[in-house]
CSV table of C-alpha atoms and ligand atoms in Angstrom, one decimal:
chain,number,residue,atom,x,y,z
W,9,MET,CA,95.7,81.2,125.6
W,10,ILE,CA,98.2,82.2,122.9
W,11,ILE,CA,99.4,85.8,123.0
W,12,ASP,CA,100.5,86.7,119.5
W,13,LEU,CA,102.6,89.8,119.4
W,14,ARG,CA,103.4,89.9,115.7
W,15,SER,CA,100.9,92.7,115.1
W,16,ASP,CA,97.9,94.5,116.7
W,17,THR,CA,96.0,93.6,113.5
W,18,LEU,CA,95.6,90.0,114.7
W,19,THR,CA,92.8,90.7,117.1
W,20,LYS,CA,89.4,89.1,116.7
W,21,PRO,CA,86.1,90.9,117.3
W,22,THR,CA,84.7,90.9,120.8
W,23,GLU,CA,81.3,89.6,121.7
W,24,SER,CA,79.8,93.1,121.9
W,25,MET,CA,81.3,94.0,118.5
W,26,LEU,CA,79.8,90.8,117.0
W,27,ALA,CA,76.4,91.7,118.5
W,28,ALA,CA,76.6,95.2,117.1
W,29,MET,CA,77.5,93.8,113.6
W,30,TRP,CA,74.7,91.3,113.7
W,31,ALA,CA,72.2,94.1,114.6
W,32,ALA,CA,73.5,96.7,112.2
W,33,GLU,CA,71.1,98.6,109.9
W,34,VAL,CA,72.7,98.6,106.5
W,35,GLY,CA,72.2,100.0,102.9
W,36,ASP,CA,74.4,100.5,99.8
W,37,ASP,CA,77.3,102.7,100.9
W,38,VAL,CA,78.3,103.3,97.2
W,39,PHE,CA,75.0,105.1,97.0
W,40,GLY,CA,75.8,106.8,100.3
W,41,GLU,CA,72.8,105.0,101.8
W,42,ASP,CA,74.3,102.9,104.6
W,43,PRO,CA,73.1,104.5,107.8
W,44,THR,CA,75.7,102.8,110.0
W,45,VAL,CA,78.6,103.8,107.7
W,46,ASN,CA,77.3,107.4,107.6
W,47,ALA,CA,77.0,107.4,111.4
W,48,LEU,CA,80.6,106.1,111.9
W,49,GLU,CA,81.9,108.8,109.4
W,50,GLN,CA,80.0,111.5,111.2
W,51,LYS,CA,81.0,110.3,114.6
W,52,LEU,CA,84.7,110.3,113.9
W,53,ALA,CA,84.6,113.6,112.0
W,54,GLY,CA,82.8,115.1,115.0
W,55,MET,CA,85.3,113.8,117.5
W,56,PHE,CA,88.1,115.5,115.5
W,57,GLY,CA,86.1,118.6,114.7
W,58,MET,CA,86.5,117.9,111.0
W,59,GLU,CA,83.8,118.3,108.4
W,60,ALA,CA,83.5,114.8,106.9
W,61,GLY,CA,84.8,111.3,106.9
W,62,LEU,CA,85.1,108.4,104.4
W,63,PHE,CA,85.1,104.7,105.4
W,64,CYS,CA,87.6,102.6,103.5
W,65,PRO,CA,88.8,99.0,103.5
W,66,SER,CA,92.3,99.8,104.8
W,67,GLY,CA,94.7,102.4,106.1
W,68,THR,CA,96.8,102.0,102.9
W,69,MET,CA,93.8,103.1,101.0
W,70,THR,CA,93.0,106.1,103.2
W,71,ASN,CA,96.6,107.3,103.0
W,72,GLN,CA,96.9,106.8,99.3
W,73,ILE,CA,93.6,108.6,98.7
W,74,ALA,CA,95.0,111.5,100.8
W,75,ILE,CA,98.2,111.6,98.8
W,76,ARG,CA,96.2,111.6,95.6
W,77,LEU,CA,94.1,114.6,96.9
W,78,HIS,CA,97.2,116.6,97.8
W,79,THR,CA,99.5,115.9,94.9
W,80,SER,CA,99.5,115.9,91.1
W,81,LEU,CA,102.0,115.2,88.3
W,82,GLN,CA,105.5,116.7,89.0
W,83,THR,CA,104.8,117.4,92.7
W,84,GLU,CA,106.6,116.0,95.8
W,85,VAL,CA,105.7,114.7,99.2
W,86,ILE,CA,107.9,115.2,102.2
W,87,CYS,CA,108.0,112.4,104.8
W,88,HIS,CA,110.3,110.4,107.1
W,89,LYS,CA,112.3,107.7,105.4
W,90,TYR,CA,110.6,105.2,107.7
W,91,SER,CA,107.1,106.3,106.9
W,92,HIS,CA,104.5,103.6,106.2
W,93,ILE,CA,103.3,105.6,103.1
W,94,TYR,CA,106.8,105.2,101.6
W,95,LEU,CA,108.0,101.8,102.9
W,96,TYR,CA,105.0,99.6,103.1
W,97,GLU,CA,102.3,100.8,100.6
W,98,GLY,CA,103.6,99.1,97.5
W,99,GLY,CA,105.1,102.1,95.9
W,100,GLY,CA,101.7,103.7,95.8
W,101,ILE,CA,102.9,107.3,96.0
W,102,MET,CA,104.4,106.7,92.6
W,103,SER,CA,101.9,104.3,91.0
W,104,ASN,CA,98.7,105.9,92.3
W,105,SER,CA,99.7,109.5,92.3
W,106,HIS,CA,102.8,109.8,90.1
W,107,ALA,CA,104.4,112.0,92.7
W,108,SER,CA,108.0,112.3,93.8
W,109,VAL,CA,109.1,111.8,97.5
W,110,LYS,CA,111.7,113.7,99.6
W,111,LEU,CA,112.7,111.4,102.5
W,112,LEU,CA,113.9,113.0,105.7
W,113,ASP,CA,115.8,111.4,108.6
W,114,GLY,CA,115.3,112.0,112.3
W,115,PRO,CA,115.3,110.2,115.6
W,116,TYR,CA,112.5,107.7,116.3
W,117,GLY,CA,111.0,108.3,112.9
W,118,LYS,CA,110.1,111.9,113.6
W,119,ILE,CA,111.0,114.9,111.4
W,120,SER,CA,111.8,118.4,112.6
W,121,PRO,CA,110.3,121.7,111.4
W,122,GLN,CA,113.7,122.9,110.3
W,123,ASP,CA,114.4,119.8,108.2
W,124,ILE,CA,111.0,120.2,106.6
W,125,LEU,CA,111.7,123.9,105.9
W,126,ASP,CA,115.0,123.1,104.3
W,127,SER,CA,113.4,120.4,102.1
W,128,ILE,CA,110.8,122.5,100.4
W,129,ASN,CA,111.9,122.8,96.8
W,130,PRO,CA,112.5,126.2,95.3
W,131,ASP,CA,110.3,127.5,92.5
W,132,ASP,CA,112.7,126.2,89.9
W,133,VAL,CA,112.2,124.4,86.6
W,134,HIS,CA,114.5,121.6,87.7
W,135,ALA,CA,112.5,120.7,90.9
W,136,PRO,CA,109.2,119.0,91.5
W,137,GLU,CA,106.8,121.3,93.3
W,138,THR,CA,106.5,120.4,97.0
W,139,THR,CA,102.8,120.2,97.9
W,140,LEU,CA,102.5,117.8,100.9
W,141,VAL,CA,104.0,116.9,104.2
W,142,SER,CA,102.9,113.6,105.7
W,143,LEU,CA,103.5,112.7,109.3
W,144,GLU,CA,102.8,109.4,111.2
W,145,ASN,CA,101.5,109.3,114.8
W,146,THR,CA,102.2,107.0,116.5
W,147,MET,CA,105.3,106.3,114.3
W,148,ASN,CA,105.3,102.6,113.7
W,149,LYS,CA,108.9,102.1,112.6
W,150,GLY,CA,110.1,104.7,115.1
W,151,GLY,CA,109.2,102.3,117.9
W,152,GLY,CA,105.7,103.7,118.4
W,153,SER,CA,107.0,107.1,119.1
W,154,ILE,CA,104.6,110.1,119.6
W,155,TYR,CA,104.4,113.6,118.3
W,156,THR,CA,102.8,116.0,120.7
W,157,LEU,CA,100.6,118.9,119.6
W,158,GLU,CA,103.4,121.4,120.5
W,159,GLU,CA,105.7,119.6,118.0
W,160,ILE,CA,103.0,119.8,115.3
W,161,LYS,CA,102.3,123.5,115.6
W,162,PRO,CA,105.5,124.8,114.0
W,163,ILE,CA,105.2,122.2,111.2
W,164,LYS,CA,101.6,123.4,110.6
W,165,ALA,CA,102.9,127.0,110.5
W,166,ILE,CA,105.5,126.1,107.9
W,167,CYS,CA,102.9,124.4,105.8
W,168,GLU,CA,100.6,127.4,105.9
W,169,GLN,CA,103.4,129.8,105.0
W,170,HIS,CA,104.4,127.7,102.0
W,171,GLY,CA,101.0,126.6,100.8
W,172,LEU,CA,101.6,122.9,101.6
W,173,LYS,CA,99.0,120.4,102.7
W,174,LEU,CA,99.5,118.4,105.9
W,175,HIS,CA,98.4,114.8,106.2
W,176,LEU,CA,98.5,112.6,109.3
W,177,ASP,CA,98.8,108.8,109.0
W,178,GLY,CA,97.1,108.2,112.3
W,179,ALA,CA,96.8,104.4,112.0
W,180,ARG,CA,97.5,104.2,115.7
W,181,PHE,CA,96.6,107.7,116.6
W,182,PHE,CA,94.4,106.6,119.6
W,183,ASN,CA,97.5,105.0,121.2
W,184,ALA,CA,99.1,108.4,121.2
W,185,TRP,CA,95.9,110.0,122.5
W,186,VAL,CA,95.7,107.6,125.4
W,187,GLU,CA,99.3,108.6,126.3
W,188,THR,CA,98.9,112.4,125.9
W,189,GLY,CA,95.2,113.0,126.4
W,190,GLU,CA,95.4,116.0,124.0
W,191,SER,CA,92.2,117.4,122.5
W,192,LEU,CA,91.2,115.5,119.4
W,193,LYS,CA,89.7,118.7,118.0
W,194,ASP,CA,93.0,120.5,118.5
W,195,TRP,CA,94.6,117.7,116.5
W,196,GLY,CA,91.9,117.9,113.8
W,197,ALA,CA,92.6,121.6,113.4
W,198,MET,CA,96.3,120.9,112.5
W,199,PHE,CA,95.7,118.7,109.4
W,200,ASN,CA,94.1,118.8,106.0
W,201,THR,CA,93.4,115.1,106.2
W,202,ILE,CA,93.8,112.5,108.9
W,203,SER,CA,93.6,108.7,108.4
W,204,VAL,CA,92.7,106.6,111.4
W,205,CYS,CA,92.6,102.8,111.5
W,206,LEU,CA,89.9,100.8,113.2
W,207,SER,CA,91.5,97.4,112.7
W,208,LYS,CA,94.6,98.0,114.8
W,209,GLY,CA,94.7,99.2,118.4
W,210,LEU,CA,90.9,99.5,118.3
W,211,GLY,CA,90.5,95.8,117.5
W,212,CYS,CA,87.9,96.0,114.7
W,213,PRO,CA,87.9,93.4,112.0
W,214,VAL,CA,88.3,95.8,109.0
W,215,GLY,CA,88.5,99.4,108.1
W,216,SER,CA,90.0,102.9,108.2
W,217,VAL,CA,88.4,106.4,108.0
W,218,LEU,CA,89.8,109.4,106.2
W,219,LEU,CA,88.8,112.7,107.7
W,220,GLY,CA,88.9,116.1,106.1
W,221,SER,CA,86.9,119.0,104.6
W,222,MET,CA,83.6,118.4,102.8
W,223,THR,CA,85.4,119.3,99.6
W,224,ASP,CA,88.3,116.9,100.1
W,225,ILE,CA,86.1,114.1,101.2
W,226,LYS,CA,83.7,114.5,98.2
W,227,ARG,CA,86.8,114.2,96.0
W,228,ALA,CA,88.1,111.3,98.1
W,229,ARG,CA,84.8,109.4,97.5
W,230,LYS,CA,85.5,109.5,93.8
W,231,VAL,CA,89.1,108.4,94.2
W,232,ARG,CA,88.0,105.6,96.5
W,233,LYS,CA,85.7,104.4,93.7
W,234,ALA,CA,88.5,104.4,91.2
W,235,PHE,CA,90.8,102.5,93.7
W,236,GLY,CA,88.1,99.8,93.9
W,237,GLY,CA,87.3,100.7,97.5
W,238,GLY,CA,83.5,101.3,97.3
W,239,MET,CA,81.9,98.7,99.5
W,240,ARG,CA,78.2,97.9,99.6
W,241,GLN,CA,76.6,96.9,102.9
W,242,ALA,CA,79.7,98.0,104.7
W,243,GLY,CA,77.7,99.0,107.8
W,244,PHE,CA,78.3,95.5,109.2
W,245,LEU,CA,81.9,96.5,109.5
W,246,ALA,CA,81.3,100.1,110.6
W,247,ALA,CA,79.0,98.8,113.4
W,248,ALA,CA,82.0,97.1,115.0
W,249,ALA,CA,83.9,100.4,115.1
W,250,ILE,CA,81.0,102.4,116.6
H,30,PLP,C1,101.5,103.4,110.4
H,30,PLP,C2,100.6,102.6,109.5
H,30,PLP,N1,100.0,103.3,108.5
H,30,PLP,C3,99.2,102.6,107.7
H,30,PLP,C4,99.0,101.2,107.7
H,30,PLP,C5,98.2,100.5,106.7
H,30,PLP,O1,97.1,99.9,107.2
H,30,PLP,P1,96.4,98.7,106.4
H,30,PLP,O2,97.1,97.5,106.8
H,30,PLP,O3,95.0,98.7,107.0
H,30,PLP,O4,96.5,99.0,105.0
H,30,PLP,C6,99.7,100.5,108.7
H,30,PLP,C7,99.6,99.0,108.8
H,30,PLP,O5,100.0,98.4,109.7
H,30,PLP,C8,100.5,101.2,109.6
H,30,PLP,O6,101.3,100.6,110.6
């Protein structure tokens, strides 16, 4: 047996996943009529206590849709300089959302509440308006480091005080969850949007889900269409995740 440690994305579906995919009930998800996709979206949203979910082809797409939701022209995103959204998403913050980025430093890819506070732009004609803070958990380029809920709470408080949205790139959130065992619903309550990947530590062939409010996910569905991410009988993929 070859053990390939280049990435956790190299996994192949298990027998039970393949059986679930084979047996999946499907419909056209662009019409919102794929029962298996709907079930996956509802299942994950329920686990995190969030209102709705949106199944997408990749974690890059769920992150980029979230950034589009929470920014507009002449606005700015705060994130760590090693963030996936900045380093590895093809410059999508700029090309998809036309937003500016403020990059912060910090050990193990994590950013502190004080540094976030100090990085919020003043209401000044020279500065883009800060609208979004994006965190990553686990933090890939931070060596798989973990934020605990206690570390998120002061960041959430700053975002609320300053009218900022808070997004979580949780591509490998379940790795952090296995380690901390913290309540998923408590985590869901911290963020406006959460992206979780199914094709990494969870071993599914394809897919990520964006979680958020009904209003945000309704808008996200429209952005997904424009990004070319509307899939038809996607229930075959969602079945593997369920
Ligand atoms: C932290 C993090 N976020 C997002 C992504 C993007 O996921 P995808 O490859 O599905 O676009 C990755 C991919 O490895 C990642 O490591």
